[in-house]
Amino acid sequence: MAASTAFVGPISLSSRKAASPLPITPPINSISVLPLLHSDSKSRKAISRSPRLFGKSHPIRFSAGNVSLPRMIVRASAAVSEVATVPEIKKVSSKETVASSELLDKVDTFLFDCDGVIWRGDEAISGVHDVIAFLRSKNKRLVFVTNNATKSRKQYLQKFLDLGLDVYEDEIFSSSFAAAAYLQSINFSKKVYVVGEVGIEKELELANIAHFGGAADADKKVVLSGRNLMEVDPDVGAVVVGFDRNINYYKIQYAVQCLREIPGCLFIATNQDAVTHLTAAQEWAGAGSMVGAIRSSSQVEPITVGKPEPFMLDWMCNKFGISPGQICMVGDRLDTDMLFGLDGGLTTVLVLTGVTTERELFSEGNKIRPDYYADSVLALLPK
């Protein structure tokens, strides 16, 4: 019988590591056990989630008091994969309240992605007003977590209010805010060059972090002639890159030169989403396209502060004094929202109002398995 690989302890899965597929293949009527091996919030809390090293030779370390233990990889027979299977992903439906009641009973805090979950473009998804009101009536904490860095938290608050949604500013966590919060967390004191929009700039201002670039460089052009040389400010200590509808060659070159020429210059990505919802009509190229351009030219890997990386979750858990076992992540993307939740030891609900389709969720190639899925957030309402 062919051998397969099993992991002992929490597992961090990343869809970006496609070159290292997991060899355990579950039967058609079951879900891969791999995302669920780390569902225990206590063991989840013990793992250092900062580096995503799956598929590399570096061991992720576990902490047990003062003892540090490396992740162990063992060989096991294929019989293990037959035993270590779990029931299918549960569908949450307001018509059958068993799953939704089970979910509400075990969760204190709901994290909602925004694009594709709360709204599409500038249109609220049907019924979301009632869902928010219902969850508040049940004394659930609501947090809205978006990778979209084009707006600050104050600007997002205005969007919620314009859509008639009862939300407060301290319930909103955008990746623009996360970028500023990360820099504050490391006591950053230099300048930031911004490739992105006003949301990043406003959050940096609120954090009293000096910055330039962004909207001010939207119309700048590079004139190539003879020995033309682009000089950069030597006081730049970080380049922050987010979604930028006005990205141009000048911004890319300036960012690349900072990363290549200034020792210790940090490369911070708000997120690496491949696509985004600028309008309800179609998907548009996301921040990942901007980050990718600068990564490939600078040959520097970014520190990503948005989903699915752990910084936002760690920050929120610390702020609200909550543990991962009390939290449910509701999102529309497998590779960001669901991976964020699974890696963090959260309960996960995928909704089908955004990027992911039911066919993609149950496709043979998908290794990211949420705990629940639903047609929309409306499924959280009682019958």
CSV table of C-alpha atoms in Angstrom, one decimal:
chain,number,residue,atom,x,y,z
A,1,MET,CA,0.0,0.0,0.0
A,2,ALA,CA,1.4,3.3,-1.0
A,3,ALA,CA,2.5,5.6,1.9
A,4,SER,CA,1.1,9.0,2.4
A,5,THR,CA,2.2,12.0,4.5
A,6,ALA,CA,0.4,13.0,7.7
A,7,PHE,CA,1.3,16.0,9.9
A,8,VAL,CA,1.3,15.8,13.7
A,9,GLY,CA,0.1,19.1,15.3
A,10,PRO,CA,-1.4,22.2,13.8
A,11,ILE,CA,-1.0,22.7,10.0
A,12,SER,CA,-0.7,25.9,8.1
A,13,LEU,CA,-2.1,25.5,4.6
A,14,SER,CA,-1.5,28.1,1.9
A,15,SER,CA,-3.0,28.0,-1.6
A,16,ARG,CA,0.0,29.9,-2.8
A,17,LYS,CA,2.2,26.8,-2.2
A,18,ALA,CA,0.7,24.9,-5.1
A,19,ALA,CA,4.0,23.2,-5.7
A,20,SER,CA,3.6,21.2,-2.5
A,21,PRO,CA,0.2,19.5,-2.8
A,22,LEU,CA,-0.9,17.3,0.1
A,23,PRO,CA,-1.0,13.7,-0.9
A,24,ILE,CA,-3.9,12.5,1.3
A,25,THR,CA,-6.9,12.1,-1.0
A,26,PRO,CA,-10.3,11.6,0.8
A,27,PRO,CA,-13.2,9.7,-0.6
A,28,ILE,CA,-15.7,11.7,-2.6
A,29,ASN,CA,-18.2,11.8,0.2
A,30,SER,CA,-15.8,13.2,2.8
A,31,ILE,CA,-13.7,16.2,3.5
A,32,SER,CA,-9.9,16.2,3.8
A,33,VAL,CA,-9.0,16.0,7.5
A,34,LEU,CA,-6.0,18.3,7.1
A,35,PRO,CA,-7.7,21.7,7.8
A,36,LEU,CA,-9.4,20.2,10.8
A,37,LEU,CA,-6.4,18.7,12.5
A,38,HIS,CA,-5.7,22.2,13.9
A,39,SER,CA,-9.2,23.1,15.0
A,40,ASP,CA,-8.3,22.9,18.7
A,41,SER,CA,-7.9,26.5,19.7
A,42,LYS,CA,-5.5,25.6,22.5
A,43,SER,CA,-3.0,23.8,20.3
A,44,ARG,CA,-3.6,26.5,17.6
A,45,LYS,CA,-2.6,29.2,20.1
A,46,ALA,CA,0.7,27.4,20.7
A,47,ILE,CA,2.0,27.6,17.2
A,48,SER,CA,4.0,30.5,15.9
A,49,ARG,CA,2.0,31.5,12.9
A,50,SER,CA,4.2,34.4,11.7
A,51,PRO,CA,6.2,32.6,9.0
A,52,ARG,CA,4.4,30.5,6.4
A,53,LEU,CA,7.0,27.8,5.8
A,54,PHE,CA,4.9,25.0,4.5
A,55,GLY,CA,6.9,23.2,1.7
A,56,LYS,CA,10.2,24.6,2.9
A,57,SER,CA,12.9,22.9,5.0
A,58,HIS,CA,12.6,25.4,7.9
A,59,PRO,CA,10.7,23.8,10.9
A,60,ILE,CA,7.8,25.8,12.3
A,61,ARG,CA,8.4,25.8,16.1
A,62,PHE,CA,5.8,24.9,18.7
A,63,SER,CA,6.0,26.5,22.1
A,64,ALA,CA,5.4,24.4,25.2
A,65,GLY,CA,6.3,26.5,28.2
A,66,ASN,CA,10.0,27.2,27.8
A,67,VAL,CA,10.5,24.2,25.5
A,68,SER,CA,10.5,24.7,21.7
A,69,LEU,CA,9.5,21.7,19.6
A,70,PRO,CA,9.8,21.5,15.9
A,71,ARG,CA,6.9,20.4,13.7
A,72,MET,CA,7.1,16.6,13.2
A,73,ILE,CA,6.5,15.1,9.8
A,74,VAL,CA,5.9,11.3,9.8
A,75,ARG,CA,5.1,8.7,7.2
A,76,ALA,CA,1.9,6.7,7.5
A,77,SER,CA,0.0,4.1,5.6
A,78,ALA,CA,-2.9,5.0,3.3
A,79,ALA,CA,-5.1,3.4,5.9
A,80,VAL,CA,-4.6,6.5,8.0
A,81,SER,CA,-6.3,8.7,5.4
A,82,GLU,CA,-9.3,6.3,5.4
A,83,VAL,CA,-9.7,6.5,9.2
A,84,ALA,CA,-8.9,10.3,9.4
A,85,THR,CA,-11.9,11.5,7.4
A,86,VAL,CA,-14.7,13.8,8.6
A,87,PRO,CA,-18.3,14.5,7.5
A,88,GLU,CA,-19.0,16.7,4.6
A,89,ILE,CA,-19.0,20.5,5.0
A,90,LYS,CA,-22.3,21.5,6.6
A,91,LYS,CA,-24.6,23.8,4.6
A,92,VAL,CA,-26.1,26.6,6.7
A,93,SER,CA,-29.7,27.3,5.7
A,94,SER,CA,-32.4,29.4,7.3
A,95,LYS,CA,-34.9,26.8,6.2
A,96,GLU,CA,-33.2,24.1,8.3
A,97,THR,CA,-32.0,25.8,11.5
A,98,VAL,CA,-29.9,22.9,12.9
A,99,ALA,CA,-26.6,24.1,11.5
A,100,SER,CA,-27.3,27.8,12.0
A,101,SER,CA,-28.3,27.2,15.6
A,102,GLU,CA,-25.2,25.1,16.2
A,103,LEU,CA,-23.1,27.9,14.8
A,104,LEU,CA,-24.7,30.6,16.9
A,105,ASP,CA,-24.4,28.6,20.1
A,106,LYS,CA,-20.7,28.2,19.9
A,107,VAL,CA,-19.6,31.5,18.5
A,108,ASP,CA,-19.3,34.9,20.4
A,109,THR,CA,-17.6,36.9,17.6
A,110,PHE,CA,-18.3,37.0,13.9
A,111,LEU,CA,-15.7,38.4,11.5
A,112,PHE,CA,-17.2,39.4,8.2
A,113,ASP,CA,-15.3,40.0,5.0
A,114,CYS,CA,-16.9,43.0,3.2
A,115,ASP,CA,-16.6,42.7,-0.6
A,116,GLY,CA,-18.7,39.8,-1.8
A,117,VAL,CA,-20.2,39.2,1.7
A,118,ILE,CA,-21.7,42.5,2.9
A,119,TRP,CA,-21.7,44.3,-0.4
A,120,ARG,CA,-20.8,44.0,-4.1
A,121,GLY,CA,-19.4,47.2,-5.4
A,122,ASP,CA,-21.7,49.9,-4.0
A,123,GLU,CA,-24.7,47.7,-3.5
A,124,ALA,CA,-25.5,45.9,-0.2
A,125,ILE,CA,-26.2,42.2,-0.5
A,126,SER,CA,-29.9,41.4,0.1
A,127,GLY,CA,-30.8,40.9,3.7
A,128,VAL,CA,-27.5,41.9,5.3
A,129,HIS,CA,-29.3,44.7,7.3
A,130,ASP,CA,-31.5,42.0,9.0
A,131,VAL,CA,-28.5,39.7,9.6
A,132,ILE,CA,-26.6,42.5,11.4
A,133,ALA,CA,-29.6,43.4,13.5
A,134,PHE,CA,-30.3,39.8,14.4
A,135,LEU,CA,-26.7,39.1,15.5
A,136,ARG,CA,-26.6,42.2,17.6
A,137,SER,CA,-29.9,41.1,19.3
A,138,LYS,CA,-28.1,37.9,20.3
A,139,ASN,CA,-25.2,40.0,21.8
A,140,LYS,CA,-22.7,38.8,19.2
A,141,ARG,CA,-19.6,40.9,18.6
A,142,LEU,CA,-19.3,41.9,15.0
A,143,VAL,CA,-16.1,42.8,13.2
A,144,PHE,CA,-15.7,43.7,9.6
A,145,VAL,CA,-12.4,42.7,8.1
A,146,THR,CA,-11.5,43.7,4.6
A,147,ASN,CA,-8.3,43.4,2.5
A,148,ASN,CA,-9.3,46.4,0.5
A,149,ALA,CA,-6.8,49.2,1.4
A,150,THR,CA,-8.3,51.9,-0.8
A,151,LYS,CA,-10.2,53.4,2.2
A,152,SER,CA,-9.4,54.2,5.8
A,153,ARG,CA,-11.6,53.0,8.6
A,154,LYS,CA,-13.4,56.4,8.7
A,155,GLN,CA,-14.1,56.1,5.0
A,156,TYR,CA,-15.4,52.6,5.3
A,157,LEU,CA,-17.6,53.7,8.1
A,158,GLN,CA,-19.2,56.2,5.8
A,159,LYS,CA,-19.8,53.5,3.2
A,160,PHE,CA,-21.5,51.3,5.8
A,161,LEU,CA,-23.7,54.3,6.8
A,162,ASP,CA,-24.5,55.2,3.2
A,163,LEU,CA,-25.7,51.6,2.7
A,164,GLY,CA,-27.9,51.9,5.8
A,165,LEU,CA,-25.8,49.5,7.9
A,166,ASP,CA,-25.5,49.8,11.7
A,167,VAL,CA,-21.8,49.6,12.1
A,168,TYR,CA,-19.2,51.5,14.3
A,169,GLU,CA,-15.7,52.6,13.4
A,170,ASP,CA,-13.9,50.4,16.0
A,171,GLU,CA,-15.6,47.3,14.4
A,172,ILE,CA,-13.8,47.9,11.1
A,173,PHE,CA,-10.4,46.5,10.3
A,174,SER,CA,-9.0,47.2,6.9
A,175,SER,CA,-5.7,46.2,5.5
A,176,SER,CA,-4.7,49.9,5.3
A,177,PHE,CA,-5.2,50.1,9.0
A,178,ALA,CA,-3.3,46.9,9.5
A,179,ALA,CA,-0.3,48.3,7.6
A,180,ALA,CA,-0.1,51.3,9.9
A,181,ALA,CA,-0.7,49.1,13.0
A,182,TYR,CA,2.1,46.7,12.0
A,183,LEU,CA,4.6,49.5,11.6
A,184,GLN,CA,3.5,50.9,15.0
A,185,SER,CA,4.0,47.4,16.5
A,186,ILE,CA,7.7,47.4,15.5
A,187,ASN,CA,8.3,51.0,16.7
A,188,PHE,CA,8.9,52.1,13.1
A,189,SER,CA,10.4,55.7,13.0
A,190,LYS,CA,11.5,56.3,9.4
A,191,LYS,CA,9.6,57.3,6.2
A,192,VAL,CA,7.2,55.2,4.2
A,193,TYR,CA,6.9,55.2,0.4
A,194,VAL,CA,3.3,54.4,-0.6
A,195,VAL,CA,2.2,52.6,-3.7
A,196,GLY,CA,-1.5,52.7,-3.1
A,197,GLU,CA,-4.5,54.9,-2.5
A,198,VAL,CA,-5.7,57.4,0.1
A,199,GLY,CA,-6.8,54.8,2.6
A,200,ILE,CA,-3.2,53.9,3.3
A,201,GLU,CA,-2.1,57.5,3.5
A,202,LYS,CA,-4.9,58.4,6.0
A,203,GLU,CA,-4.1,55.5,8.3
A,204,LEU,CA,-0.4,56.4,8.3
A,205,GLU,CA,-1.3,60.0,9.1
A,206,LEU,CA,-3.4,58.8,12.1
A,207,ALA,CA,-0.4,56.7,13.3
A,208,ASN,CA,1.9,59.8,12.9
A,209,ILE,CA,4.1,57.9,10.4
A,210,ALA,CA,5.8,60.1,7.8
A,211,HIS,CA,5.1,59.1,4.3
A,212,PHE,CA,5.0,60.2,0.7
A,213,GLY,CA,4.1,58.9,-2.8
A,214,GLY,CA,0.6,57.5,-3.2
A,215,ALA,CA,-1.9,59.9,-4.8
A,216,ALA,CA,0.8,62.6,-5.2
A,217,ASP,CA,2.8,60.4,-7.6
A,218,ALA,CA,-0.2,59.4,-9.7
A,219,ASP,CA,0.7,61.5,-12.7
A,220,LYS,CA,4.5,61.2,-12.5
A,221,LYS,CA,6.3,59.8,-15.5
A,222,VAL,CA,9.8,58.5,-16.1
A,223,VAL,CA,11.7,60.1,-18.9
A,224,LEU,CA,14.4,57.7,-20.1
A,225,SER,CA,17.4,59.3,-21.8
A,226,GLY,CA,21.2,58.7,-21.7
A,227,ARG,CA,22.4,58.2,-18.1
A,228,ASN,CA,19.0,59.0,-16.5
A,229,LEU,CA,19.1,58.0,-12.8
A,230,MET,CA,16.3,57.8,-10.3
A,231,GLU,CA,17.4,58.9,-6.8
A,232,VAL,CA,15.5,57.8,-3.7
A,233,ASP,CA,15.1,59.3,-0.3
A,234,PRO,CA,17.7,57.4,2.0
A,235,ASP,CA,15.4,58.0,5.0
A,236,VAL,CA,12.7,55.6,3.6
A,237,GLY,CA,12.5,52.6,5.9
A,238,ALA,CA,9.5,50.8,4.3
A,239,VAL,CA,7.6,50.5,1.1
A,240,VAL,CA,3.8,49.9,1.6
A,241,VAL,CA,2.0,48.5,-1.4
A,242,GLY,CA,-1.8,48.1,-1.8
A,243,PHE,CA,-4.4,48.3,-4.5
A,244,ASP,CA,-3.7,51.3,-6.7
A,245,ARG,CA,-5.9,52.3,-9.6
A,246,ASN,CA,-3.3,54.9,-10.6
A,247,ILE,CA,-0.2,52.7,-10.4
A,248,ASN,CA,2.4,53.7,-13.0
A,249,TYR,CA,6.0,53.0,-14.0
A,250,TYR,CA,7.4,55.8,-11.8
A,251,LYS,CA,5.8,54.3,-8.6
A,252,ILE,CA,7.0,50.8,-9.4
A,253,GLN,CA,10.6,52.0,-10.1
A,254,TYR,CA,10.8,54.2,-7.0
A,255,ALA,CA,9.5,51.3,-4.8
A,256,VAL,CA,12.0,48.8,-6.4
A,257,GLN,CA,14.9,51.2,-6.0
A,258,CYS,CA,14.1,51.8,-2.3
A,259,LEU,CA,14.0,48.0,-1.7
A,260,ARG,CA,17.2,47.3,-3.7
A,261,GLU,CA,19.3,50.3,-2.6
A,262,ILE,CA,18.3,51.1,1.0
A,263,PRO,CA,19.6,48.6,3.5
A,264,GLY,CA,16.9,47.1,5.7
A,265,CYS,CA,14.0,48.7,3.8
A,266,LEU,CA,10.8,46.8,4.6
A,267,PHE,CA,8.4,45.6,1.9
A,268,ILE,CA,4.8,45.7,3.3
A,269,ALA,CA,1.9,44.4,1.3
A,270,THR,CA,-1.6,45.2,2.5
A,271,ASN,CA,-2.8,42.0,0.7
A,272,GLN,CA,-2.1,39.9,-2.3
A,273,ASP,CA,-5.6,39.3,-3.6
A,274,ALA,CA,-5.6,38.3,-7.2
A,275,VAL,CA,-9.0,40.0,-8.0
A,276,THR,CA,-11.2,42.5,-6.3
A,277,HIS,CA,-14.8,43.7,-6.6
A,278,LEU,CA,-14.7,47.3,-7.9
A,279,THR,CA,-18.2,47.0,-9.4
A,280,ALA,CA,-21.0,44.5,-9.1
A,281,ALA,CA,-20.6,43.6,-12.8
A,282,GLN,CA,-17.3,41.8,-12.8
A,283,GLU,CA,-14.0,41.0,-11.0
A,284,TRP,CA,-11.0,43.4,-11.5
A,285,ALA,CA,-7.3,42.8,-11.1
A,286,GLY,CA,-6.5,43.1,-7.4
A,287,ALA,CA,-3.6,44.3,-5.2
A,288,GLY,CA,-1.7,41.1,-6.0
A,289,SER,CA,-0.9,42.4,-9.4
A,290,MET,CA,0.7,45.5,-7.9
A,291,VAL,CA,2.6,43.6,-5.3
A,292,GLY,CA,3.7,41.0,-7.8
A,293,ALA,CA,5.2,43.6,-10.1
A,294,ILE,CA,7.4,45.0,-7.3
A,295,ARG,CA,8.3,41.6,-5.9
A,296,SER,CA,9.5,40.3,-9.2
A,297,SER,CA,11.7,43.3,-9.9
A,298,SER,CA,13.1,43.8,-6.4
A,299,GLN,CA,13.4,40.1,-5.7
A,300,VAL,CA,12.2,40.9,-2.1
A,301,GLU,CA,9.4,38.9,-0.5
A,302,PRO,CA,6.8,41.2,1.2
A,303,ILE,CA,5.4,41.0,4.7
A,304,THR,CA,1.7,40.7,4.1
A,305,VAL,CA,-0.5,42.2,6.9
A,306,GLY,CA,-3.9,41.4,5.4
A,307,LYS,CA,-5.7,38.0,5.1
A,308,PRO,CA,-4.8,35.2,5.1
A,309,GLU,CA,-1.7,36.2,7.2
A,310,PRO,CA,-2.2,36.2,11.0
A,311,PHE,CA,-1.4,39.8,11.9
A,312,MET,CA,-5.0,41.1,11.8
A,313,LEU,CA,-6.3,38.2,13.8
A,314,ASP,CA,-3.6,38.5,16.5
A,315,TRP,CA,-4.2,42.2,16.8
A,316,MET,CA,-8.0,41.7,17.1
A,317,CYS,CA,-7.6,38.9,19.7
A,318,ASN,CA,-5.4,41.2,21.8
A,319,LYS,CA,-7.7,44.2,21.4
A,320,PHE,CA,-10.9,42.4,22.3
A,321,GLY,CA,-9.5,39.8,24.7
A,322,ILE,CA,-10.9,36.9,22.8
A,323,SER,CA,-9.6,33.5,21.7
A,324,PRO,CA,-9.8,31.9,18.3
A,325,GLY,CA,-12.2,29.3,19.5
A,326,GLN,CA,-14.8,32.0,20.1
A,327,ILE,CA,-14.6,33.4,16.6
A,328,CYS,CA,-16.3,32.6,13.3
A,329,MET,CA,-14.9,33.9,10.0
A,330,VAL,CA,-17.5,34.6,7.3
A,331,GLY,CA,-16.1,35.2,3.8
A,332,ASP,CA,-16.4,34.5,0.1
A,333,ARG,CA,-12.8,33.6,-0.7
A,334,LEU,CA,-11.1,30.2,-0.1
A,335,ASP,CA,-7.5,31.5,-0.4
A,336,THR,CA,-7.9,34.5,1.9
A,337,ASP,CA,-11.0,34.4,4.1
A,338,MET,CA,-11.2,30.6,4.7
A,339,LEU,CA,-7.5,30.1,4.9
A,340,PHE,CA,-7.3,33.0,7.3
A,341,GLY,CA,-9.9,31.3,9.5
A,342,LEU,CA,-8.5,27.8,9.2
A,343,ASP,CA,-4.9,28.9,9.9
A,344,GLY,CA,-6.2,30.9,12.9
A,345,GLY,CA,-8.2,28.0,14.4
A,346,LEU,CA,-11.6,29.8,13.8
A,347,THR,CA,-14.9,28.4,12.8
A,348,THR,CA,-15.3,29.1,9.1
A,349,VAL,CA,-18.3,29.9,6.9
A,350,LEU,CA,-18.0,30.3,3.1
A,351,VAL,CA,-20.8,32.3,1.4
A,352,LEU,CA,-21.4,32.0,-2.3
A,353,THR,CA,-22.3,35.6,-3.0
A,354,GLY,CA,-18.7,36.6,-4.0
A,355,VAL,CA,-15.7,35.0,-5.7
A,356,THR,CA,-16.1,31.3,-4.9
A,357,THR,CA,-18.8,29.1,-6.5
A,358,GLU,CA,-20.2,25.8,-5.0
A,359,ARG,CA,-18.5,23.9,-7.9
A,360,GLU,CA,-15.1,25.4,-7.0
A,361,LEU,CA,-15.7,24.6,-3.3
A,362,PHE,CA,-16.3,20.9,-4.0
A,363,SER,CA,-13.8,20.5,-6.8
A,364,GLU,CA,-11.2,17.8,-6.6
A,365,GLY,CA,-8.4,20.3,-6.7
A,366,ASN,CA,-9.6,22.4,-3.7
A,367,LYS,CA,-7.7,21.6,-0.5
A,368,ILE,CA,-9.2,24.5,1.6
A,369,ARG,CA,-12.3,23.1,3.3
A,370,PRO,CA,-14.4,25.4,5.5
A,371,ASP,CA,-16.6,24.1,8.3
A,372,TYR,CA,-19.8,25.5,6.8
A,373,TYR,CA,-21.0,27.1,3.6
A,374,ALA,CA,-24.1,29.0,2.7
A,375,ASP,CA,-25.8,30.7,-0.2
A,376,SER,CA,-25.4,34.1,1.5
A,377,VAL,CA,-25.3,35.6,5.0
A,378,LEU,CA,-29.1,35.4,5.1
A,379,ALA,CA,-28.6,31.8,6.2
A,380,LEU,CA,-27.6,33.1,9.6
A,381,LEU,CA,-31.2,34.3,10.2
A,382,PRO,CA,-33.6,32.0,12.0
A,383,LYS,CA,-36.4,30.2,10.0
